[in-house]
mmCIF file of C-alpha atoms and ligand atoms in Angstrom:
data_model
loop_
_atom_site.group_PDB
_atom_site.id
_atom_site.type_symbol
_atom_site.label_atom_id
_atom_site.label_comp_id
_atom_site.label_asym_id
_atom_site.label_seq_id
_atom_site.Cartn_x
_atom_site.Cartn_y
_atom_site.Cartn_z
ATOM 1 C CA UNK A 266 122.610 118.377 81.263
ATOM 2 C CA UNK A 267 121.026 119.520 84.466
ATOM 3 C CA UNK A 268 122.202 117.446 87.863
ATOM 4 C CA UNK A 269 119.130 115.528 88.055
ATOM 5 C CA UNK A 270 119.302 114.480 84.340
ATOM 6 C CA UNK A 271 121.679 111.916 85.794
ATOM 7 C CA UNK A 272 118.867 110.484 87.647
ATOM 8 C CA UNK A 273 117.207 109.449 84.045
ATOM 9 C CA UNK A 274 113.841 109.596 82.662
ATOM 10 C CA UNK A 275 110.321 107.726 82.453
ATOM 11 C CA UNK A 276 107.624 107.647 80.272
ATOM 12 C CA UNK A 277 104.521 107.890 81.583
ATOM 13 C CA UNK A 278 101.084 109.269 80.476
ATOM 14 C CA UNK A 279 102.046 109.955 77.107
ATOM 15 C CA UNK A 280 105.373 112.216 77.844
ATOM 16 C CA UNK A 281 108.559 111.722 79.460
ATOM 17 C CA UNK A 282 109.484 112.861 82.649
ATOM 18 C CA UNK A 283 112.448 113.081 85.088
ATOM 19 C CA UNK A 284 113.074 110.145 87.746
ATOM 20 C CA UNK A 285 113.870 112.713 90.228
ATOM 21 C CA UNK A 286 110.252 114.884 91.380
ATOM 22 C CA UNK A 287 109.180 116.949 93.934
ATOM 23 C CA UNK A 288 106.543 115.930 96.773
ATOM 24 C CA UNK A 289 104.949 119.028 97.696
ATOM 25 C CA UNK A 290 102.482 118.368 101.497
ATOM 26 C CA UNK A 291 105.388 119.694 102.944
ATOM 27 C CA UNK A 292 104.202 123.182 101.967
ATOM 28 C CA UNK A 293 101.085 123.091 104.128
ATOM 29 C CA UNK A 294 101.317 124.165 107.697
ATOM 30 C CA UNK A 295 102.057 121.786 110.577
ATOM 31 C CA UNK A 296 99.701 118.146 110.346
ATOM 32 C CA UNK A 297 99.521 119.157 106.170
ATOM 33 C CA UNK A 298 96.610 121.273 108.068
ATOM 34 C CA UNK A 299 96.129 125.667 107.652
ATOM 35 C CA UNK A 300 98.745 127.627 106.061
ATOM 36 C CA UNK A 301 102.535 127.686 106.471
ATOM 37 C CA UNK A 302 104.563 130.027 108.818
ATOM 38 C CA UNK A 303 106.787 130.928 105.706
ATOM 39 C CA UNK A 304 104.582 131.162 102.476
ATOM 40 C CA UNK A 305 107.172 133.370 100.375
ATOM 41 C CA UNK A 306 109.538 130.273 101.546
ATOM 42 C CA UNK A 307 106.919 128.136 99.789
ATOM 43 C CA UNK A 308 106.708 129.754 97.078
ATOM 44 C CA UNK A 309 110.483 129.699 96.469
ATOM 45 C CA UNK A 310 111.081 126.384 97.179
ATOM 46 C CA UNK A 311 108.650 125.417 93.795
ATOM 47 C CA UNK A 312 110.649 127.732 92.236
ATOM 48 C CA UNK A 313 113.940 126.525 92.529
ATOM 49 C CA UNK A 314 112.520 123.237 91.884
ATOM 50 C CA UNK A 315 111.241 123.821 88.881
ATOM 51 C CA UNK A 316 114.390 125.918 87.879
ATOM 52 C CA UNK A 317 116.107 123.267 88.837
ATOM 53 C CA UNK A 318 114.904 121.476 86.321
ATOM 54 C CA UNK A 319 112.048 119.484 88.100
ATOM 55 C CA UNK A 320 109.255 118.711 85.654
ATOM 56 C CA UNK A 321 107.039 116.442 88.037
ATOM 57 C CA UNK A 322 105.320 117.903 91.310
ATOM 58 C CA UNK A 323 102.951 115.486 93.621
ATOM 59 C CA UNK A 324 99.814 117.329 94.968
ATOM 60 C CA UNK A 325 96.552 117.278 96.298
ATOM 61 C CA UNK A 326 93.865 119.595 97.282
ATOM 62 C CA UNK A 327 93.551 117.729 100.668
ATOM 63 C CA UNK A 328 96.928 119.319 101.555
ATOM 64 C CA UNK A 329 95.892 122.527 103.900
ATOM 65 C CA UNK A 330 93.361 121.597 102.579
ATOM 66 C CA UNK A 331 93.417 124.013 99.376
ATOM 67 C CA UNK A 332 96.280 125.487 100.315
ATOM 68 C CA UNK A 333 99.220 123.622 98.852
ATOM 69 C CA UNK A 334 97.796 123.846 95.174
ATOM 70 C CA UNK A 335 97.153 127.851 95.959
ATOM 71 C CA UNK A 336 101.022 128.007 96.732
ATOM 72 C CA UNK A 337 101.867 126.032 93.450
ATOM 73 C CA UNK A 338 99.465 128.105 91.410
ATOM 74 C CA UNK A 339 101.315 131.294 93.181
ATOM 75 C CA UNK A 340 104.426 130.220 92.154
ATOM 76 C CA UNK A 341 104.452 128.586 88.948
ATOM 77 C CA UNK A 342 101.071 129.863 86.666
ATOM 78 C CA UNK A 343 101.246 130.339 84.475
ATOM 79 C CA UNK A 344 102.880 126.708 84.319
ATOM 80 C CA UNK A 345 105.489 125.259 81.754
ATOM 81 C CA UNK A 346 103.938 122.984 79.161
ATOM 82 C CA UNK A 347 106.758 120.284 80.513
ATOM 83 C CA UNK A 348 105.520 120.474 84.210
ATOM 84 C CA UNK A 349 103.400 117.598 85.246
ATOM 85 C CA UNK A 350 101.291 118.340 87.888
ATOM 86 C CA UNK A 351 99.743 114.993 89.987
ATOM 87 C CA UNK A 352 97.274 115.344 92.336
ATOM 88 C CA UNK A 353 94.944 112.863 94.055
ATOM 89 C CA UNK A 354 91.857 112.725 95.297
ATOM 90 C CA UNK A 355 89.737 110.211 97.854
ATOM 91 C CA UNK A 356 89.605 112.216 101.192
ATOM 92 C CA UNK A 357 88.593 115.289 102.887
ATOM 93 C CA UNK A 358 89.879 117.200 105.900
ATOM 94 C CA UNK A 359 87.514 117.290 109.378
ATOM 95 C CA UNK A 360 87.490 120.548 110.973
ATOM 96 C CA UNK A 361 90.050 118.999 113.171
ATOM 97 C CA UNK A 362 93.085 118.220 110.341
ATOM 98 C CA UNK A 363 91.507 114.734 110.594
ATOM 99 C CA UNK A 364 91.969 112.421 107.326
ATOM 100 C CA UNK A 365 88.251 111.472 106.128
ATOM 101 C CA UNK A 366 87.646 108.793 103.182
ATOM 102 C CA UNK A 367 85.109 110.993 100.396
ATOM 103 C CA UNK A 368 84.083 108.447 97.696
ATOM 104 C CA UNK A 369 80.984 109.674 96.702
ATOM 105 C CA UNK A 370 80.476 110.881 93.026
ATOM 106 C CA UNK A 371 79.615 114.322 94.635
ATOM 107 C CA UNK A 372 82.664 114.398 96.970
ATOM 108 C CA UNK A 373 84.708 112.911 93.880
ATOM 109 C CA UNK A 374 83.513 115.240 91.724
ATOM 110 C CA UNK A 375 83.891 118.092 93.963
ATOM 111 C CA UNK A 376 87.482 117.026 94.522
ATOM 112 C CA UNK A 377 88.543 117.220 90.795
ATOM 113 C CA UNK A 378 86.973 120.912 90.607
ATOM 114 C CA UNK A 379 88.807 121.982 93.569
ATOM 115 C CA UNK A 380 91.944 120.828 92.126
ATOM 116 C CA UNK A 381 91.424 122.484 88.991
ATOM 117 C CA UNK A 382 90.225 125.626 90.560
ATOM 118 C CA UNK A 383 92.766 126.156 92.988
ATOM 119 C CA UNK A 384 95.317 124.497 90.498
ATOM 120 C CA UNK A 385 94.320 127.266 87.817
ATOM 121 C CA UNK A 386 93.816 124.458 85.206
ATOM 122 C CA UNK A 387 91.098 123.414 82.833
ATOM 123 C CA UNK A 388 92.273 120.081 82.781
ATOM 124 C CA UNK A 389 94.414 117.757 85.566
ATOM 125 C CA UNK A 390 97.199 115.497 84.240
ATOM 126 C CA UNK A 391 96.734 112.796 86.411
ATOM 127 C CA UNK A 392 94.931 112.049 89.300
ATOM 128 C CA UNK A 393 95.786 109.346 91.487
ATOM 129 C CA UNK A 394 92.371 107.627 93.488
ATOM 130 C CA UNK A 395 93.512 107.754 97.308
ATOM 131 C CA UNK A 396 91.886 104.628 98.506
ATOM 132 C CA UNK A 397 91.126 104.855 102.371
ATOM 133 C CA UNK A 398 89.626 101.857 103.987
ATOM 134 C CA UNK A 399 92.902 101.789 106.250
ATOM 135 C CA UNK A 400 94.766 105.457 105.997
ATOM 136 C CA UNK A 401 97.885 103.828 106.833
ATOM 137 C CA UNK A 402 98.408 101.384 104.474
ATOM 138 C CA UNK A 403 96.734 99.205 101.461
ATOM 139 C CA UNK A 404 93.574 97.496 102.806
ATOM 140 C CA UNK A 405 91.518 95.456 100.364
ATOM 141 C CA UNK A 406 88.163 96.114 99.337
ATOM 142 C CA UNK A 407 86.507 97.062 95.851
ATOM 143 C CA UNK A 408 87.416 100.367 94.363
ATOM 144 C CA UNK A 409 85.173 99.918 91.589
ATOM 145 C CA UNK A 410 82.428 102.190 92.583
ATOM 146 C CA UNK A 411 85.058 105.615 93.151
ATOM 147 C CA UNK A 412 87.494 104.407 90.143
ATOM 148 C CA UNK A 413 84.241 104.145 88.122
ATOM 149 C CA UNK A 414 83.265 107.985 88.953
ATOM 150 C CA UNK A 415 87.030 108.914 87.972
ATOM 151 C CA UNK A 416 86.630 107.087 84.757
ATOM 152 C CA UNK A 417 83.183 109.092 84.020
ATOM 153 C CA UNK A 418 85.105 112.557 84.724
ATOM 154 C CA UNK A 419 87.951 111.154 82.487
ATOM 155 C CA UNK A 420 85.539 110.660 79.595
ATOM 156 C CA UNK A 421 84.282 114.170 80.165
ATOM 157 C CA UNK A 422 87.573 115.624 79.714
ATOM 158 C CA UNK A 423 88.883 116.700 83.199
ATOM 159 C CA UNK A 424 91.416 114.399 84.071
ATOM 160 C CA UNK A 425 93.914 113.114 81.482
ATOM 161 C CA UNK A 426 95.169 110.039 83.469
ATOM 162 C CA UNK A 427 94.704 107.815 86.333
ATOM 163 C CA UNK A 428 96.901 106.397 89.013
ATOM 164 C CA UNK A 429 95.765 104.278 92.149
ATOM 165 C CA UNK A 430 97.613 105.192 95.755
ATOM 166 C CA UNK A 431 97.487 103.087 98.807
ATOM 167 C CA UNK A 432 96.085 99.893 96.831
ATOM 168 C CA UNK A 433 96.763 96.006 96.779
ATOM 169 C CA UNK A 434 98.071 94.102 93.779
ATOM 170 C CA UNK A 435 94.531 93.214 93.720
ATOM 171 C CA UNK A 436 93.204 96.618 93.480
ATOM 172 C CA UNK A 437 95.526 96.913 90.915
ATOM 173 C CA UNK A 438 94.070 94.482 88.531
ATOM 174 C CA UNK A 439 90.764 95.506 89.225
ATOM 175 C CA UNK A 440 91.462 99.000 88.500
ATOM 176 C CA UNK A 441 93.318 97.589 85.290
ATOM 177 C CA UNK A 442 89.680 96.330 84.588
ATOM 178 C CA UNK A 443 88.259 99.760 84.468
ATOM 179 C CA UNK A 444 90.463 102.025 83.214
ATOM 180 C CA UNK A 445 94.283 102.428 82.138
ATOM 181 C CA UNK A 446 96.595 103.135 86.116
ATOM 182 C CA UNK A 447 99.520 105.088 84.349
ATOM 183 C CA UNK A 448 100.802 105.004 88.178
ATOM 184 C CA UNK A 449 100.785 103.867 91.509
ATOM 185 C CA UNK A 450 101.571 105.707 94.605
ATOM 186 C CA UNK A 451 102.025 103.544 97.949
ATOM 187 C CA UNK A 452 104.469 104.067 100.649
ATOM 188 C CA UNK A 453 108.130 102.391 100.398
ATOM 189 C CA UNK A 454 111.297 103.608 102.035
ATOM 190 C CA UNK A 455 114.650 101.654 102.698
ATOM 191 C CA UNK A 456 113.016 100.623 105.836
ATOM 192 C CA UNK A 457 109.320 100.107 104.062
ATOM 193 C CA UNK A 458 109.796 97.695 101.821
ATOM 194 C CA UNK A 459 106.036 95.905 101.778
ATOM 195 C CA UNK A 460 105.892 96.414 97.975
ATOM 196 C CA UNK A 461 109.087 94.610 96.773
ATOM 197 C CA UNK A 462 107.599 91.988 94.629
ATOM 198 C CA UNK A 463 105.110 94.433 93.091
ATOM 199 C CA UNK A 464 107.163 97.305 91.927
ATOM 200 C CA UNK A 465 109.073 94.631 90.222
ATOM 201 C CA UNK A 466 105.591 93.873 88.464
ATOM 202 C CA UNK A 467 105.162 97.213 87.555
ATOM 203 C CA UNK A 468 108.292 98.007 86.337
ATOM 204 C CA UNK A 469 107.523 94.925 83.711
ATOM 205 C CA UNK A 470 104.593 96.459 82.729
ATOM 206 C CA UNK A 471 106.113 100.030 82.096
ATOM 207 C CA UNK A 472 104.029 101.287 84.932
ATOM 208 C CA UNK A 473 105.625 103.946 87.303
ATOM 209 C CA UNK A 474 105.919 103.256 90.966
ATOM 210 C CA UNK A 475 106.011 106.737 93.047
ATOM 211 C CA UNK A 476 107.211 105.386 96.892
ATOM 212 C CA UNK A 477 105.537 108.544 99.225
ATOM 213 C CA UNK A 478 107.409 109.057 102.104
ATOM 214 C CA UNK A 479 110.486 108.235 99.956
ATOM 215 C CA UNK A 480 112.650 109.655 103.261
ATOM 216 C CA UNK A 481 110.585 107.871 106.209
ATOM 217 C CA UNK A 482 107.449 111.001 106.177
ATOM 218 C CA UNK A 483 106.984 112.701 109.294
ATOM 219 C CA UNK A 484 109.727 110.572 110.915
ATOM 220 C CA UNK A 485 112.706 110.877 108.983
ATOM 221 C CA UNK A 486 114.651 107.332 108.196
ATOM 222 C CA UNK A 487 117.317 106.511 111.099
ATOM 223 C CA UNK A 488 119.223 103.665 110.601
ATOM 224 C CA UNK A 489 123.182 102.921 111.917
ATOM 225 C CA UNK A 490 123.650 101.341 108.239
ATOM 226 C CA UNK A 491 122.723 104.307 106.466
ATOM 227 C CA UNK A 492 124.743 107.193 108.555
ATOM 228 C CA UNK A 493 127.544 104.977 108.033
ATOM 229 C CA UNK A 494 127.304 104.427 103.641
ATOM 230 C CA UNK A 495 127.098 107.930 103.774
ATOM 231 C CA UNK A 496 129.471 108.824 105.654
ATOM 232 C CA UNK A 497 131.410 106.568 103.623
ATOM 233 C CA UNK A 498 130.650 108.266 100.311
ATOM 234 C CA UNK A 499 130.696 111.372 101.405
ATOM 235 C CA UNK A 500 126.520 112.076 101.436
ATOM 236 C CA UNK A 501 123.750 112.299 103.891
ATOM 237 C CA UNK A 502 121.598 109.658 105.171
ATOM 238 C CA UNK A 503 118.659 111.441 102.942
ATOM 239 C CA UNK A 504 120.947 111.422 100.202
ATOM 240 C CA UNK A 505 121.638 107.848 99.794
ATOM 241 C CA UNK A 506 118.096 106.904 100.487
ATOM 242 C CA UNK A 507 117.171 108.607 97.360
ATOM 243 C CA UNK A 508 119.870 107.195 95.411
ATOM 244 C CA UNK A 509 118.852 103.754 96.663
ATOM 245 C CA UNK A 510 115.488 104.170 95.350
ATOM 246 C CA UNK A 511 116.631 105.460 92.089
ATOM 247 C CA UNK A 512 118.609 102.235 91.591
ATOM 248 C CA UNK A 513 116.016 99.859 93.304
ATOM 249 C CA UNK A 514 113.808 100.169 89.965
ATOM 250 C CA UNK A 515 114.092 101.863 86.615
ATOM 251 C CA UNK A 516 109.943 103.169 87.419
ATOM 252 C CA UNK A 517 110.525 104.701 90.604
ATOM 253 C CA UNK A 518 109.425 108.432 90.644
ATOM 254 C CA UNK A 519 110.608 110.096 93.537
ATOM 255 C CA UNK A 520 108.867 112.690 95.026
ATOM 256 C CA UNK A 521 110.856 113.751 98.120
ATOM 257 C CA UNK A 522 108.819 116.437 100.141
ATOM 258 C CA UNK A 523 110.498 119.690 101.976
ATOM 259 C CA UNK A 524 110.019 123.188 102.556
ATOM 260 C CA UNK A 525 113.733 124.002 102.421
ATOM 261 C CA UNK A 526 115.654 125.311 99.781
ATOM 262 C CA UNK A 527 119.050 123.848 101.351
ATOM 263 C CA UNK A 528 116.872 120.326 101.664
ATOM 264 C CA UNK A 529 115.669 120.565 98.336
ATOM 265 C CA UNK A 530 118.953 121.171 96.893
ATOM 266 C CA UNK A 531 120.176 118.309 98.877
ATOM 267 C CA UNK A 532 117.472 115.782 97.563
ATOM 268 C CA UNK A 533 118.654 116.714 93.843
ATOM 269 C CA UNK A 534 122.164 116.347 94.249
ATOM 270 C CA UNK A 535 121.112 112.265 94.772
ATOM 271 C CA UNK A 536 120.319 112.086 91.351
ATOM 272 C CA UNK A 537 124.315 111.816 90.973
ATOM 273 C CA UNK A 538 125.385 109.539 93.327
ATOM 274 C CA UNK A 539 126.523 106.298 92.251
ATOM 275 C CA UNK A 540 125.863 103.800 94.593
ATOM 276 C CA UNK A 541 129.163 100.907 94.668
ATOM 277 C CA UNK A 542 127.833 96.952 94.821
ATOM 278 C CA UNK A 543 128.920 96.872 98.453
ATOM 279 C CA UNK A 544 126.838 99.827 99.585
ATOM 280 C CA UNK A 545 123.382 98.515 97.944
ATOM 281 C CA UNK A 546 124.241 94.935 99.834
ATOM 282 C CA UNK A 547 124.313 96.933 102.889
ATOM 283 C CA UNK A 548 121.884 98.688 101.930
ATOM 284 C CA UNK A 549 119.422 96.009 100.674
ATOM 285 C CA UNK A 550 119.950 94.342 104.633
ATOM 286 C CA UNK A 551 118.158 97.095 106.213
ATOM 287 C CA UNK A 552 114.338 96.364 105.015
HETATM 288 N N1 LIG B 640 99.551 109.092 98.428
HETATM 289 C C1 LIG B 640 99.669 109.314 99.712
HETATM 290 O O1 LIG B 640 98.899 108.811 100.520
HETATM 291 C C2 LIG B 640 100.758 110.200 100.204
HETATM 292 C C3 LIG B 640 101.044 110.235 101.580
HETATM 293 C C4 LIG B 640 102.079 111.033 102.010
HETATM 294 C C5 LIG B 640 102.813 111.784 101.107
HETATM 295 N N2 LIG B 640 102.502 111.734 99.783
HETATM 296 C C6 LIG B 640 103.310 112.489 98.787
HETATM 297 O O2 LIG B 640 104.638 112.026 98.904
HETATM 298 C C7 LIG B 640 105.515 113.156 99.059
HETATM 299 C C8 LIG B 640 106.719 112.754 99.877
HETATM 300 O O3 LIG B 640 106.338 112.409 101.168
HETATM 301 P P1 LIG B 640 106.630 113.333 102.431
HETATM 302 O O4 LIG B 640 106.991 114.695 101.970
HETATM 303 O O5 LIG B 640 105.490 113.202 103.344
HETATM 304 O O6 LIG B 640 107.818 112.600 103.150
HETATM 305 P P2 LIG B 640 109.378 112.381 102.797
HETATM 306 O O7 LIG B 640 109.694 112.941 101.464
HETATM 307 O O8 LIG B 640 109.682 110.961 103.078
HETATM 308 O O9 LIG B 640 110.073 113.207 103.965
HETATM 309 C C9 LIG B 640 109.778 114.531 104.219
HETATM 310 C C10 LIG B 640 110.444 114.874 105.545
HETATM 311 O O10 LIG B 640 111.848 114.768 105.400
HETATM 312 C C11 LIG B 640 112.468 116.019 105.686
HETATM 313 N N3 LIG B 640 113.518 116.200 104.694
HETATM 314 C C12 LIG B 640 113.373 116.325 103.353
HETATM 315 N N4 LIG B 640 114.570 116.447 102.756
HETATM 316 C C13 LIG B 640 115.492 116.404 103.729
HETATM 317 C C14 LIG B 640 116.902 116.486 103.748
HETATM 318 N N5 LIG B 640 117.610 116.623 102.623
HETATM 319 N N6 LIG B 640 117.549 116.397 104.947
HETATM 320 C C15 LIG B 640 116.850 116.247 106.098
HETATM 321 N N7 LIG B 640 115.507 116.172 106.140
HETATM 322 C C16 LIG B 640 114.826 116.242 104.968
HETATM 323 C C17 LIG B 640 111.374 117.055 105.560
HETATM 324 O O11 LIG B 640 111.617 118.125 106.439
HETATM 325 P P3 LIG B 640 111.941 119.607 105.853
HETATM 326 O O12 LIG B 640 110.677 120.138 105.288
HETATM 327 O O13 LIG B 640 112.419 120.334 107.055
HETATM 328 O O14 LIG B 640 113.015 119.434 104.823
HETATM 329 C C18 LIG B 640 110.146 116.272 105.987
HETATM 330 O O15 LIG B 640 110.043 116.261 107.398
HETATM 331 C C19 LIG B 640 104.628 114.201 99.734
HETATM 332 O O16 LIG B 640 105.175 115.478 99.598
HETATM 333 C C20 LIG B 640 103.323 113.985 99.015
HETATM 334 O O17 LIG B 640 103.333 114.687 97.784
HETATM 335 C C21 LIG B 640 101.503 110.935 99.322
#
């Protein structure tokens, strides 16, 4: 049994995979935008994931842009038949790093072949919708018209599965409508906790929840509470936010992004912590 097997396991689209994943726009350069200073360090950090035992890895091809998938494609084609790969799709890069909704069937389209291109695949396992009418958080509004292009490439054999990310509860259901949403990806942190009531949802339905910036993003979570449960068990402050999420619901995914081995090995050694009652109260306080 690997550390992270500890963690447990979820099914989702059809096969079973670790709670414990890897987020991988960390790889990009600084702003997710041009290449990294340290590619070989990249490249190793997917590898000792995966060797690691890792068998779930969040993408996009809007991360460099291009360049993250190159760096997974350099590391891990040809890939194990275990690996699930999730990208997403939704926006494209201005000139200037800037995040730009693309909904069109063209841009869409053109999206899914990128990913498959610079993924080296012939077919993606799931791709999560991006939905951008705010870029900071879930803003209603009909998907209908992008979700229904996804659906069309899904018929045509592309794209296995479909996930939503940045979406209402709403969205949700109207998604549900068109398609099967093996997955949603929203933001939700110890200190983020806007989705409470719907990952609870979810996890009735059997469908995963994947919280990005599982650690706080480009700001790392800070919080007096934290330092001090971990100092009390013995972990970091990254550390127990992991393990927090892995207890908050049984179909959390985490995806915890870095582009250090020492982090990386960090993040995995969560998967074993055992959170006591009176650390989760504390816990629970800060959202
Ligand atoms: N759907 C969406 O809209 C969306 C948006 C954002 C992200 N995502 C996905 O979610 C994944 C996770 O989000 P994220 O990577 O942005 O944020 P995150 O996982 O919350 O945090 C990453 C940050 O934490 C640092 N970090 C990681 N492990 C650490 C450790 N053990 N100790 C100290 N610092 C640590 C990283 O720096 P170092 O690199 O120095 O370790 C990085 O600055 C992404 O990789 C991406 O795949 C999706």
């Amino acid at each position: 049994m690997t550390e992270i097997s500890h963690a447990g396991t979820f099914a989702i689209a059809g096969r079973t995979v670790k709670r414990m994943g890897y987020g991988a726009m960390q790889l990009a350069g600084r702003g997710v935008f041009g290449p990294p200073k340290d590619r070989p360090g990249a490249v190793a950090v997917l590898r000792a994931a995966v060797e690691s035992g890792i068998d779930h890895i969040d993408t996009s091809d809007f991360y460099g842009p291009h360049v993250t998938n190159q760096i997974i494609r350099e590391a891990l084609h040809p890939y194990r038949d275990d690996l699930l790969i999730v990208t997403k799709i939704g926006a494209l890069r201005g000139a200037d790093g800037s995040w730009n909704p693309a909904y069109s069937a063209a841009e869409l389209t053109g999206a899914v072949h990128d990913n498959l291109r610079n993924l080296g695949l012939d077919v993606l396992d799931i791709v999560n919708l991006r939905i951008m009418f705010d870029v900071h958080g879930p803003a209603e509004g009909s998907i209908e018209a992008p979700l229904t292009v996804l659906a069309e490439l899904q018929r045509q054999g592309l794209v296995r599965h479909i996930g939503l990310s940045n979406v209402t509860r709403t969205q949700i259901a109207q998604g549900r409508g068109i398609t099967d949403i093996v997955c949603v990806q929203n933001q939700y942190n110890l200190a983020h906790r806007n989705d409470d009531a719907l990952i609870d949802e979810l996890a009735a339905s059997g469908t995963a929840y994947v919280p990005f910036f599982p650690l706080g993003g480009f700001t790392p979570l800070q919080s007096t509470t934290l330092s001090d449960v971990a100092a009390r068990l013995g972990a970091t402050p990254m550390q127990v936010a992991l393990a927090w999420l892995l207890r908050r619901a049984p179909n959390i995914l985490l995806i915890p992004g870095t582009k250090s081995v020492a982090h990386l090995r960090d993040n995995l050694a969560a998967a074993s912590i055992d959170l006591p009652p009176e650390a989760v109260a504390a816990l629970d306080r800060i959202g």
